PDB file of C-alpha atoms in Angstrom:
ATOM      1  CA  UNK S   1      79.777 105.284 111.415  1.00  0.00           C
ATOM      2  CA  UNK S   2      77.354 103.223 108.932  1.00  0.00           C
ATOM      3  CA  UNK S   3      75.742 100.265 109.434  1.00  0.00           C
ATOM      4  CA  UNK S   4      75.605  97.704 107.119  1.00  0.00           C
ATOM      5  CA  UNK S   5      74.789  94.111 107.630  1.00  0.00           C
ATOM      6  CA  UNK S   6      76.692  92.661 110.252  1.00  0.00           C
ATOM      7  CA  UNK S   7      78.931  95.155 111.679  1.00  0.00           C
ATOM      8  CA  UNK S   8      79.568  98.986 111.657  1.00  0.00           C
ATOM      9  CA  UNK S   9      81.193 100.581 108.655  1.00  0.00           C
ATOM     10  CA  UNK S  10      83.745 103.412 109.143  1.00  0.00           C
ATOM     11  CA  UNK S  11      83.359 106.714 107.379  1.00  0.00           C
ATOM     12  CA  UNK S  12      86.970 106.960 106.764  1.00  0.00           C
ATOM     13  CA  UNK S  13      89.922 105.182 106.223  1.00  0.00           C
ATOM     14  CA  UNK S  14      93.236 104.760 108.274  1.00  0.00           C
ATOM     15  CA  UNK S  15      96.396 104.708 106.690  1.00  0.00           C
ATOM     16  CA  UNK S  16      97.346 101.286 107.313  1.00  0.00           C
ATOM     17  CA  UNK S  17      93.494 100.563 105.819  1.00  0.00           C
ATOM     18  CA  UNK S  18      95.146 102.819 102.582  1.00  0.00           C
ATOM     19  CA  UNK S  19      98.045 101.108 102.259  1.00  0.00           C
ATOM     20  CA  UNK S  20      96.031  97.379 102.595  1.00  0.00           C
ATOM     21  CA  UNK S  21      94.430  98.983  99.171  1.00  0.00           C
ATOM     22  CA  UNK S  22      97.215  99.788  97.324  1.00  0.00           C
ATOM     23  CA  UNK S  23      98.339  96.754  97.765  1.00  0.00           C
ATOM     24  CA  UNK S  24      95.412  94.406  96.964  1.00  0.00           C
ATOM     25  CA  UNK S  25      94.524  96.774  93.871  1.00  0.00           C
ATOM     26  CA  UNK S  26      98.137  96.560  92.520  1.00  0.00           C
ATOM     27  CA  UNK S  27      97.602  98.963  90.015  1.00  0.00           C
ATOM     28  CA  UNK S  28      98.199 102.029  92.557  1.00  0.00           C
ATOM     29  CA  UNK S  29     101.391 100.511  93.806  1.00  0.00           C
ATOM     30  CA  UNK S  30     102.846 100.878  90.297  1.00  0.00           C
ATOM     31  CA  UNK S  31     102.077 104.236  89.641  1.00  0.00           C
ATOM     32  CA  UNK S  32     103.301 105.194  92.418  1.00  0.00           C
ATOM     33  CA  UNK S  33     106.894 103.416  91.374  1.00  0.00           C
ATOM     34  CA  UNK S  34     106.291 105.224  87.980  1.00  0.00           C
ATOM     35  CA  UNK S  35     105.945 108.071  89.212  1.00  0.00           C
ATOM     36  CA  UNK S  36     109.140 108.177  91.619  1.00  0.00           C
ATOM     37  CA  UNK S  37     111.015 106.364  88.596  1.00  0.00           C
ATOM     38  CA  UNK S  38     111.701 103.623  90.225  1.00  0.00           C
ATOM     39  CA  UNK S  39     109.446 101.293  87.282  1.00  0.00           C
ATOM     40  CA  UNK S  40     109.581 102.511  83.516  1.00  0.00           C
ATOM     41  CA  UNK S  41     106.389 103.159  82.261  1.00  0.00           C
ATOM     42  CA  UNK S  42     107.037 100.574  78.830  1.00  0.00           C
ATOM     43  CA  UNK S  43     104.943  98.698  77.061  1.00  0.00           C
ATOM     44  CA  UNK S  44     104.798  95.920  79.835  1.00  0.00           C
ATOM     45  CA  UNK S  45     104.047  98.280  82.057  1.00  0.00           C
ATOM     46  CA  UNK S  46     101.185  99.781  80.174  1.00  0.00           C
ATOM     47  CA  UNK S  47      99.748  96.938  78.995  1.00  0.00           C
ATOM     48  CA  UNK S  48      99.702  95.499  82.664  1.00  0.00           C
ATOM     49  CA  UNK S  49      97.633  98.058  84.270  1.00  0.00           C
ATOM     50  CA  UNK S  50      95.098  98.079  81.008  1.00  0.00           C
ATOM     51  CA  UNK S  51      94.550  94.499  81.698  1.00  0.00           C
ATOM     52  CA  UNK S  52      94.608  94.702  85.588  1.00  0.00           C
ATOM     53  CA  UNK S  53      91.804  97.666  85.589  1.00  0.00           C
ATOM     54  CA  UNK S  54      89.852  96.616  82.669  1.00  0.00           C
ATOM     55  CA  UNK S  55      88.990  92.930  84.289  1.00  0.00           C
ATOM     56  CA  UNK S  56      88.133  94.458  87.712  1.00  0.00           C
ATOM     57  CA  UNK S  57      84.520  95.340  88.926  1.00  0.00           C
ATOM     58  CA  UNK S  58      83.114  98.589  89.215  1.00  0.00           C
ATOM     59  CA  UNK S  59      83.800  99.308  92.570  1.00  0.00           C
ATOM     60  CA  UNK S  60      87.252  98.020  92.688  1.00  0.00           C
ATOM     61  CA  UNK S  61      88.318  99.690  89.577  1.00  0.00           C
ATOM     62  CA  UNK S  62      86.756 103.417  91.116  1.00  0.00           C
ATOM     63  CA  UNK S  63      88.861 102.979  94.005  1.00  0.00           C
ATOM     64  CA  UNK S  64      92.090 102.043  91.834  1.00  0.00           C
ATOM     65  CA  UNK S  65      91.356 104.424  89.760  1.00  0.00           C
ATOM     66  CA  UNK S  66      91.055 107.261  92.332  1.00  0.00           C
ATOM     67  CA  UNK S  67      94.086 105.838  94.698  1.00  0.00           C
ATOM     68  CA  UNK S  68      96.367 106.047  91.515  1.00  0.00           C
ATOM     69  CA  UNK S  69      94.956 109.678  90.247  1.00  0.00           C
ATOM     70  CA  UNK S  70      95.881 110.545  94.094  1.00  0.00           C
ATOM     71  CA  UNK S  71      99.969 109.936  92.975  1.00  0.00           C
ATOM     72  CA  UNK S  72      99.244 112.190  90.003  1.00  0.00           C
ATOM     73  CA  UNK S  73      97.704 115.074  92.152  1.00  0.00           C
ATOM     74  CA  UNK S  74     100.746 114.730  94.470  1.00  0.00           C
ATOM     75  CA  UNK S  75     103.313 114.498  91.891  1.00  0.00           C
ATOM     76  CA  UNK S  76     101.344 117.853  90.331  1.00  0.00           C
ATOM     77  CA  UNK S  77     100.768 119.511  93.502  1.00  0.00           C
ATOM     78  CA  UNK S  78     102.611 123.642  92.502  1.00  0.00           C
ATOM     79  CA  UNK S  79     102.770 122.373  88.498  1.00  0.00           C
ATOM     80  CA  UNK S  80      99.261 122.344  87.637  1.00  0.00           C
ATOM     81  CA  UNK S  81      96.609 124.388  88.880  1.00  0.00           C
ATOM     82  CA  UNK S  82      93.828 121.296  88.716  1.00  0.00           C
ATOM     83  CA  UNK S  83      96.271 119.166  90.996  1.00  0.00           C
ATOM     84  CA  UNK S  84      94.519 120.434  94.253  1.00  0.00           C
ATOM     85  CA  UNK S  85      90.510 119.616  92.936  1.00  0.00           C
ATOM     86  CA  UNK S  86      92.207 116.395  91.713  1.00  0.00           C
ATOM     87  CA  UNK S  87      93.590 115.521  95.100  1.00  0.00           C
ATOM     88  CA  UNK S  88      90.436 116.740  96.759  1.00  0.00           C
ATOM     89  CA  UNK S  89      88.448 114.175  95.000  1.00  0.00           C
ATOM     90  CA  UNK S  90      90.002 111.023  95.056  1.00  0.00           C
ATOM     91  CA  UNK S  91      90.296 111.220  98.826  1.00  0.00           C
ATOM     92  CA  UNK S  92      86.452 111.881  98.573  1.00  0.00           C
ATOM     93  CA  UNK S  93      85.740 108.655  96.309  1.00  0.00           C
ATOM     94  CA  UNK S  94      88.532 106.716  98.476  1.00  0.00           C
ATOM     95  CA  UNK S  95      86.532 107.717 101.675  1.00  0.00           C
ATOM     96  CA  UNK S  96      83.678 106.816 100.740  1.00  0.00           C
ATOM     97  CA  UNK S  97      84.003 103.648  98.659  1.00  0.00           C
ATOM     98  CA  UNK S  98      86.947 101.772 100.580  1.00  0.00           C
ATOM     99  CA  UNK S  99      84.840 101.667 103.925  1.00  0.00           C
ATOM    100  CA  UNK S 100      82.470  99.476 102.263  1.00  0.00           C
ATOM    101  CA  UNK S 101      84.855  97.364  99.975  1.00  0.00           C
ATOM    102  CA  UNK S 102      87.092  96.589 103.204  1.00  0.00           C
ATOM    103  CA  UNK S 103      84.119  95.113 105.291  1.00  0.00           C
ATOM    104  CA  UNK S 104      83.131  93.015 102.397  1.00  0.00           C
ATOM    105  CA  UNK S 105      86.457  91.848 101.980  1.00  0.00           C
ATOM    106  CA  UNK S 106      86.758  90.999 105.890  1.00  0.00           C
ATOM    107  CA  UNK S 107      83.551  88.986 105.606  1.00  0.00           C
ATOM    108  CA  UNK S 108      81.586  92.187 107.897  1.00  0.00           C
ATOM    109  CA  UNK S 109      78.713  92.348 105.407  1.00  0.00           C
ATOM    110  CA  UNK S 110      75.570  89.381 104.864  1.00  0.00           C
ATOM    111  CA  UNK S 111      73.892  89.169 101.592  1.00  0.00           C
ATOM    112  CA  UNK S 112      71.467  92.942 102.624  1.00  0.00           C
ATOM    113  CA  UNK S 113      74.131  94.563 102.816  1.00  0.00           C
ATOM    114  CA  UNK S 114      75.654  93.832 100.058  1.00  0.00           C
ATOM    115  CA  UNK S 115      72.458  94.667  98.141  1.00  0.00           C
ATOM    116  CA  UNK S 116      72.260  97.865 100.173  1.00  0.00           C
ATOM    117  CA  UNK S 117      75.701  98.843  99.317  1.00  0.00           C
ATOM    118  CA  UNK S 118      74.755  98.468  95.657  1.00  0.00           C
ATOM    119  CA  UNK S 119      71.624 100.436  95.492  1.00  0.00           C
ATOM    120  CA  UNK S 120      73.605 102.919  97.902  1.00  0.00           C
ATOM    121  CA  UNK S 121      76.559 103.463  95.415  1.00  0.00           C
ATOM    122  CA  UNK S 122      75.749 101.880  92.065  1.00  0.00           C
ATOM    123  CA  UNK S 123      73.603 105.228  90.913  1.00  0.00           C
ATOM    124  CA  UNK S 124      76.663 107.804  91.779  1.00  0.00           C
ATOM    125  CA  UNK S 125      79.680 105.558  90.574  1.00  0.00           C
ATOM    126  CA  UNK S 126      79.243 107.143  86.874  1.00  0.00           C
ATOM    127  CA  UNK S 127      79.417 110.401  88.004  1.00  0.00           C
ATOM    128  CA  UNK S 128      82.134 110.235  90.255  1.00  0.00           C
ATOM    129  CA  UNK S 129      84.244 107.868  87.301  1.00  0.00           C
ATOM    130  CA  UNK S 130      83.073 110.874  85.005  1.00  0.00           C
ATOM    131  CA  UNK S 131      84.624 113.160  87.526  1.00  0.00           C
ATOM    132  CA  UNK S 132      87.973 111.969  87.626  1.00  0.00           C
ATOM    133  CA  UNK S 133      88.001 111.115  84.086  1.00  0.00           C
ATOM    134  CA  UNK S 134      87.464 115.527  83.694  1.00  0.00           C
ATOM    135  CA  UNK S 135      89.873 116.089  85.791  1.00  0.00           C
ATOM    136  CA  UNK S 136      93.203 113.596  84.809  1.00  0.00           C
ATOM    137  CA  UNK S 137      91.854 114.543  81.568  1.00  0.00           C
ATOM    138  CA  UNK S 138      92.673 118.496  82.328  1.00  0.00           C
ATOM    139  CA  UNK S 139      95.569 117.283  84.164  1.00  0.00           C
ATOM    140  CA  UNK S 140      97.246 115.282  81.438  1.00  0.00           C
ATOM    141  CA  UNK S 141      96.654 117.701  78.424  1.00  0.00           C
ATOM    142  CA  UNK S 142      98.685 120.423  79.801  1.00  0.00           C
ATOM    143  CA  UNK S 143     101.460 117.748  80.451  1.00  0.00           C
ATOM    144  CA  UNK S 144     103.955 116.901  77.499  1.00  0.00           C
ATOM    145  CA  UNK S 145     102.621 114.211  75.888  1.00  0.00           C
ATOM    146  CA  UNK S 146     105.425 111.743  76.221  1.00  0.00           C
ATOM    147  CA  UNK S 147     105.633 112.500  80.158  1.00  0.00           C
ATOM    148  CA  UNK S 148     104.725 109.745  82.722  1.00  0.00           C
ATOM    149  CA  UNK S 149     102.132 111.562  84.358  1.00  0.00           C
ATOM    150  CA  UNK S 150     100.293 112.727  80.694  1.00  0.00           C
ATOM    151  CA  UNK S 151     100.409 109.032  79.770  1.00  0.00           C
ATOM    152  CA  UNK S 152      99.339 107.780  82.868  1.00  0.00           C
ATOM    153  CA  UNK S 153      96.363 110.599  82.667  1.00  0.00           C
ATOM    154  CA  UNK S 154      95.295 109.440  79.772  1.00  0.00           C
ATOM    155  CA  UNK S 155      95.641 105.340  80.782  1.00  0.00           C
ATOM    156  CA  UNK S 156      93.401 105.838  83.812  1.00  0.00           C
ATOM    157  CA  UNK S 157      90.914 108.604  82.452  1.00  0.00           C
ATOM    158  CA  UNK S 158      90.313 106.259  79.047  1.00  0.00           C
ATOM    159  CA  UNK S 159      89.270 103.557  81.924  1.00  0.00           C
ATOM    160  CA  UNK S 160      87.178 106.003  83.970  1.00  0.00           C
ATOM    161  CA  UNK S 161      85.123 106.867  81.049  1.00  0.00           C
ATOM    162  CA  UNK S 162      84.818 102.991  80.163  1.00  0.00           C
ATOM    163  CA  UNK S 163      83.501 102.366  83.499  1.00  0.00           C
ATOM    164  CA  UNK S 164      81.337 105.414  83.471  1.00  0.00           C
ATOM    165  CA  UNK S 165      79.699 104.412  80.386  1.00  0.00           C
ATOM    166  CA  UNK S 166      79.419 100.633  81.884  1.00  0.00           C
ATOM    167  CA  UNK S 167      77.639 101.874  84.932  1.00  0.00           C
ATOM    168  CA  UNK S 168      75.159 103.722  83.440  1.00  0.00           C
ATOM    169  CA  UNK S 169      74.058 100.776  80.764  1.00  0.00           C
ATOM    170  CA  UNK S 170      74.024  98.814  84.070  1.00  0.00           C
ATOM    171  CA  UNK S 171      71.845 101.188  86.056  1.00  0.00           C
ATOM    172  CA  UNK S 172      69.310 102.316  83.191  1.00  0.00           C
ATOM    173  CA  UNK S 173      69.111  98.427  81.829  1.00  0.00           C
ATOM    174  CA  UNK S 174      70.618  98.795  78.233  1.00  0.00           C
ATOM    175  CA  UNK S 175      72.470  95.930  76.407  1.00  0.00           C
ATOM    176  CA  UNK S 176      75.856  95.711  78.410  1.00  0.00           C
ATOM    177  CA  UNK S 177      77.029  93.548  75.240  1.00  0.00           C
ATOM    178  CA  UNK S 178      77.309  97.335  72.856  1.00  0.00           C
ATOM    179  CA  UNK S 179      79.709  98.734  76.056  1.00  0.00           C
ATOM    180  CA  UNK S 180      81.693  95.583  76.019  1.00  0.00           C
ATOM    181  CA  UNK S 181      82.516  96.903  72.396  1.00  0.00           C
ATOM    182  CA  UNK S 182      84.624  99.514  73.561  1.00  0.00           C
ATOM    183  CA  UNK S 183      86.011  98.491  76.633  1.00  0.00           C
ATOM    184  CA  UNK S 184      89.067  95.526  76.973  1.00  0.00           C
ATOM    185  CA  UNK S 185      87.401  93.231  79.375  1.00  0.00           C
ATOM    186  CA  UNK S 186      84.257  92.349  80.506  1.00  0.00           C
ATOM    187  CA  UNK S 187      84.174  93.356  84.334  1.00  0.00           C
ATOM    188  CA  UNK S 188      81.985  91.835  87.069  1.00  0.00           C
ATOM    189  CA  UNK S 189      78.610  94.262  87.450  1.00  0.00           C
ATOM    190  CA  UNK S 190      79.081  94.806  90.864  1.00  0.00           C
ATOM    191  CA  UNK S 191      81.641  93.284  94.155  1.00  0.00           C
ATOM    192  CA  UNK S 192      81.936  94.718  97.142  1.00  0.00           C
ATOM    193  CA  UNK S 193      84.891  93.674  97.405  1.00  0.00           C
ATOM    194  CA  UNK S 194      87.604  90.966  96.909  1.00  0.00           C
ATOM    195  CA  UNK S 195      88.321  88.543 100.375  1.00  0.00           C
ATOM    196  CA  UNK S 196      91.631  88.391 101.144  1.00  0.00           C
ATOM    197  CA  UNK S 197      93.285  85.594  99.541  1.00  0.00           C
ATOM    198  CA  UNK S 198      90.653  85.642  96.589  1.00  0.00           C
ATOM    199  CA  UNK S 199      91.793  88.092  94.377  1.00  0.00           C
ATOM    200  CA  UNK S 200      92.586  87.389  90.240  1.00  0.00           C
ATOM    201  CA  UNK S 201      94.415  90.615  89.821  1.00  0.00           C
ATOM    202  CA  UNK S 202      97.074  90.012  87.595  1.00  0.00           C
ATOM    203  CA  UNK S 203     100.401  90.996  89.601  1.00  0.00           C
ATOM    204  CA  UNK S 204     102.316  93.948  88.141  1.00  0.00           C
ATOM    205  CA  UNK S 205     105.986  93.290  86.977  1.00  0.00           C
ATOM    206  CA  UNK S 206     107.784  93.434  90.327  1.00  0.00           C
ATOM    207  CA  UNK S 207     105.063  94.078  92.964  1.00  0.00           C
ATOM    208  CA  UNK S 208     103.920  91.768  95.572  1.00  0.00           C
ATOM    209  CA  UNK S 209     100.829  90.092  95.092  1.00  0.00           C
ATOM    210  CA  UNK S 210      97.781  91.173  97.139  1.00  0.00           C
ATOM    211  CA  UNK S 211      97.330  89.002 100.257  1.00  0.00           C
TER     212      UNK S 211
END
């Protein structure tokens, strides 16, 4: 256990806690449905989970990130020989990140911790979006290219190195306005998390809305 702020932080995450993530970051839920072909992965489709990562803040869009590269590892797992290292580290990033962004979102944390959790993760999140940015990148290449899971490689690693790149203006203090360039939102800097009932994710065609 970790403590920050006003109560203790677990070190890992329950499965109930997993699913509560999938379905306040949305973006998980549909690749999942993608994935099992029960959701087309169109246009629509496409476009919503561009929009839905791209406007979310750093944090929020690792985790999302890493809990919908954890559908592609599965869905890989005895076709590609990178699905295992892929698995291996999004329950890493999930484990360590969601803790943190759950507490904030239950109100757990005061202001210090919330400034502690940024100092504590802020300097690592480009590596580990560079990380699984590598690795769907690996992933989707040896993929045909009009398959689900290469064009839902390339959606999330495209956002991982955005986000990367983002980070690392925002830790070394460079002009965030020359990132914005390339990326097709402006995200938040930093929020531990979103409280329950707060959230501005952008529903995706046919999933509930977070609660």
């Amino acid at each position: 256990m970790s403590v920050l702020g006003l109560k203790s932080v677990k070190d890992h995450l329950s499965e109930q806690e997993i699913i509560r993530l999938h379905r306040e970051l949305t973006v998980p839920c549909a690749v999942h449905d993608v994935l099992k072909g029960l959701s087309p992965l169109d246009d629509t489709a496409t476009y919503a989970m561009d929009v839905m990562i791209a406007e979310m803040p750093v944090d929020a869009a690792l985790l999302c990130v890493s809990l919908s590269a954890a559908h592609i590892a599965h869905d890989l797992t005895g076709l590609h020989p990178m699905a295992g290292a892929l698995a291996v580290e999004t329950r890493r990033i999930t484990h360590e990140y969601g803790p943190t962004w759950l507490a904030y979102a239950d109100g757990q944390l005061n202001d210090d911790a919330v400034n502690a959790a940024q100092t504590q993760f802020t300097d690592s999140m480009a590596e580990d979006f560079e990380a699984l940015a590598d690795l769907l990148d690996t992933c989707g290449s040896d993929m045909p290219g009009d398959s689900d899971q290469a064009q839902l490689c390339t959606l999330l690693a495209d956002h991982a190195r955005s986000y990367a790149a983002y980070t690392n203006a925002m830790v070394n203090g460079e002009d965030l306005g020359i990132i914005y360039e390339d990326m097709d939102a402006h995200p938040a800097q930093f929020s531990p998390g979103i409280p329950s009932g707060q959230s501005n994710v952008i529903a995706f065609p046919g999933a509930p809305r977070p609660r």
